[in-house]
GROMACS .gro file of N, CA and C in nm:
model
  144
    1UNK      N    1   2.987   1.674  -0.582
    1UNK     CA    2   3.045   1.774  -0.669
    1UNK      C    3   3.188   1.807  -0.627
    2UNK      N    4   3.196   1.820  -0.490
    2UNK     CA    5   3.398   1.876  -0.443
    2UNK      C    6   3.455   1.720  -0.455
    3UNK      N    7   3.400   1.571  -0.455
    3UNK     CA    8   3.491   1.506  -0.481
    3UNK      C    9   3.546   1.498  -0.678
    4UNK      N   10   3.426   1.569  -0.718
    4UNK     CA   11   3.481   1.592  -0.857
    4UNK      C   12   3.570   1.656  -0.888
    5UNK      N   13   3.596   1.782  -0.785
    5UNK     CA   14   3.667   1.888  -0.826
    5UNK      C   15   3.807   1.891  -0.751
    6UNK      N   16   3.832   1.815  -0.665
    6UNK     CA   17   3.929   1.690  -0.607
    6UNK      C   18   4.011   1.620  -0.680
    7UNK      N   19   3.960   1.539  -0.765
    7UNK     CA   20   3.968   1.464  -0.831
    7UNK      C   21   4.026   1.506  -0.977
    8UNK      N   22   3.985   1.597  -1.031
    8UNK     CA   23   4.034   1.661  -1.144
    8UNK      C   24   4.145   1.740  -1.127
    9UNK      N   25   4.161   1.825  -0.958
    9UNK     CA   26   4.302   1.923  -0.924
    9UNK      C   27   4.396   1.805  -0.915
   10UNK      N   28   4.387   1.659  -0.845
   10UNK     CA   29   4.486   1.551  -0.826
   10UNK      C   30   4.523   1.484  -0.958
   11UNK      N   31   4.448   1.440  -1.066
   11UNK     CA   32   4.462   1.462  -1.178
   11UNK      C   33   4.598   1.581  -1.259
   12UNK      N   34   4.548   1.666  -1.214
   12UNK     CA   35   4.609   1.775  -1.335
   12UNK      C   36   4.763   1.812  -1.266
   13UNK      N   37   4.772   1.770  -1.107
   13UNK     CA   38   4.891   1.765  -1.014
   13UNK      C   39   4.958   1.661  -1.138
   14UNK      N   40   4.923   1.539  -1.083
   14UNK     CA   41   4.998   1.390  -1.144
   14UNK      C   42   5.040   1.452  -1.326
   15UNK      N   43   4.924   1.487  -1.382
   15UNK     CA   44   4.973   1.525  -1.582
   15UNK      C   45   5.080   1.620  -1.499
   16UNK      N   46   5.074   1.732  -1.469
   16UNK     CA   47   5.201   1.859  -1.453
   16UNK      C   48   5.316   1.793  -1.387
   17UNK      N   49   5.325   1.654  -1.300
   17UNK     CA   50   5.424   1.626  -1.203
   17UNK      C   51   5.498   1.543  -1.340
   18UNK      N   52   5.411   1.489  -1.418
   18UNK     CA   53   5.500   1.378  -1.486
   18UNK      C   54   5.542   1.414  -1.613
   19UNK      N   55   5.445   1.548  -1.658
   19UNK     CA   56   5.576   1.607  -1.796
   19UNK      C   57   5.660   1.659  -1.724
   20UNK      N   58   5.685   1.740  -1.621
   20UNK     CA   59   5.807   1.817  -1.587
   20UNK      C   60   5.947   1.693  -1.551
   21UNK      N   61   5.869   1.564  -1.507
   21UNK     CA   62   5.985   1.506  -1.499
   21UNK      C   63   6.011   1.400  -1.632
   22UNK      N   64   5.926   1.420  -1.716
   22UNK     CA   65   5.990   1.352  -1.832
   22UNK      C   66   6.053   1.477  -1.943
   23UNK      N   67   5.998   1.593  -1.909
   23UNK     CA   68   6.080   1.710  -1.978
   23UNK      C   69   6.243   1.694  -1.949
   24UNK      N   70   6.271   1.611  -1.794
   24UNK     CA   71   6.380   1.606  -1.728
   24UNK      C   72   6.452   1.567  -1.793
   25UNK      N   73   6.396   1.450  -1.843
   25UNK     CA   74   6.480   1.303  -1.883
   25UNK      C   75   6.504   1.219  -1.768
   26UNK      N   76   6.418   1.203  -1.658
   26UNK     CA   77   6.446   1.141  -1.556
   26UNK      C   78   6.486   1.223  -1.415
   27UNK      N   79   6.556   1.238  -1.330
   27UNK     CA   80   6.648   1.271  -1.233
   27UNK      C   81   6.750   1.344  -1.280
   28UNK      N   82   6.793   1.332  -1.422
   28UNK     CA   83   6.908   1.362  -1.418
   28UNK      C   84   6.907   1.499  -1.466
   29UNK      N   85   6.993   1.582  -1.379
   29UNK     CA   86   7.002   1.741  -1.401
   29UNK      C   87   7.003   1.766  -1.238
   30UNK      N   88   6.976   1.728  -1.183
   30UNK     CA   89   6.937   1.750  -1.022
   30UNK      C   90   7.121   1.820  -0.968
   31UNK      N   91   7.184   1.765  -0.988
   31UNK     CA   92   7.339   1.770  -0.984
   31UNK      C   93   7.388   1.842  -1.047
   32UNK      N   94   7.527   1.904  -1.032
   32UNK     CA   95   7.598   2.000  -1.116
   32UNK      C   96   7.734   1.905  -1.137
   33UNK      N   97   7.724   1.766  -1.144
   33UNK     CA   98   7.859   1.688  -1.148
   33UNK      C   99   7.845   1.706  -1.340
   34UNK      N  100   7.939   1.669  -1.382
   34UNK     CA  101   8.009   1.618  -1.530
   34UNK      C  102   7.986   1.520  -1.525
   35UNK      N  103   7.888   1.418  -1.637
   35UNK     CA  104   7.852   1.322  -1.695
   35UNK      C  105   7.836   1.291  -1.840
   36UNK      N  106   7.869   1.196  -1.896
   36UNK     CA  107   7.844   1.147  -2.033
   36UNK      C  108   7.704   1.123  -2.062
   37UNK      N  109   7.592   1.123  -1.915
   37UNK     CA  110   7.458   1.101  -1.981
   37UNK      C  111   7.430   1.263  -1.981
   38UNK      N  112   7.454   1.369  -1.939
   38UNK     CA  113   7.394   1.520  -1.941
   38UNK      C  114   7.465   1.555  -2.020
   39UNK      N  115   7.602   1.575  -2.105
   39UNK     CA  116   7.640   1.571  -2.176
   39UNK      C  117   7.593   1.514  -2.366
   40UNK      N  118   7.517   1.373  -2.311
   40UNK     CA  119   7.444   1.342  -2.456
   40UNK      C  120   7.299   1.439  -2.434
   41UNK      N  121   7.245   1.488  -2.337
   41UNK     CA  122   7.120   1.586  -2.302
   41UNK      C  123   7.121   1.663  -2.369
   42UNK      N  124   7.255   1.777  -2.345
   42UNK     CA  125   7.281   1.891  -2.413
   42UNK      C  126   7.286   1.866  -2.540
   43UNK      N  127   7.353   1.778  -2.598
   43UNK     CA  128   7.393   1.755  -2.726
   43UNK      C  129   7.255   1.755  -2.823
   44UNK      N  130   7.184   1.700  -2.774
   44UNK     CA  131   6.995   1.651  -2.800
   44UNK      C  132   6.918   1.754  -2.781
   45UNK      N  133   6.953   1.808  -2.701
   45UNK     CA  134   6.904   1.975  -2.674
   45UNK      C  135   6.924   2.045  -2.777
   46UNK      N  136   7.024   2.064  -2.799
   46UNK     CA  137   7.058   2.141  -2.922
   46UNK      C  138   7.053   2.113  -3.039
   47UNK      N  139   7.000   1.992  -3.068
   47UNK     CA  140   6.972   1.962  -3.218
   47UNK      C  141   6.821   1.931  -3.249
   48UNK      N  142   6.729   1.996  -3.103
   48UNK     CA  143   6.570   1.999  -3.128
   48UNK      C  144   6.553   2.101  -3.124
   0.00000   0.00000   0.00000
């Protein structure tokens, strides 16, 4: 029964780890540099 319940918290880690980094768009945002790819982000941001 606790390797079930194991198994479902490592689960629901991995779903929460991998929308937050596809919410990202990848890596990118990590930085406060000026780019043409965070730049097309915002742009996309704002027209959803």
């Amino acid at each position: 029964m606790s390797t079930i319940i194991i198994a479902l918290l490592i689960a629901v880690c991995v779903f929460l780890g991998m929308r937050h980094y596809l919410k990202q768009k990848g890596s990118c945002g990590d930085c406060s540099c000026a780019c043409p790819i965070k730049e097309e982000i915002k742009k996309s941001a704002k027209t959803d």
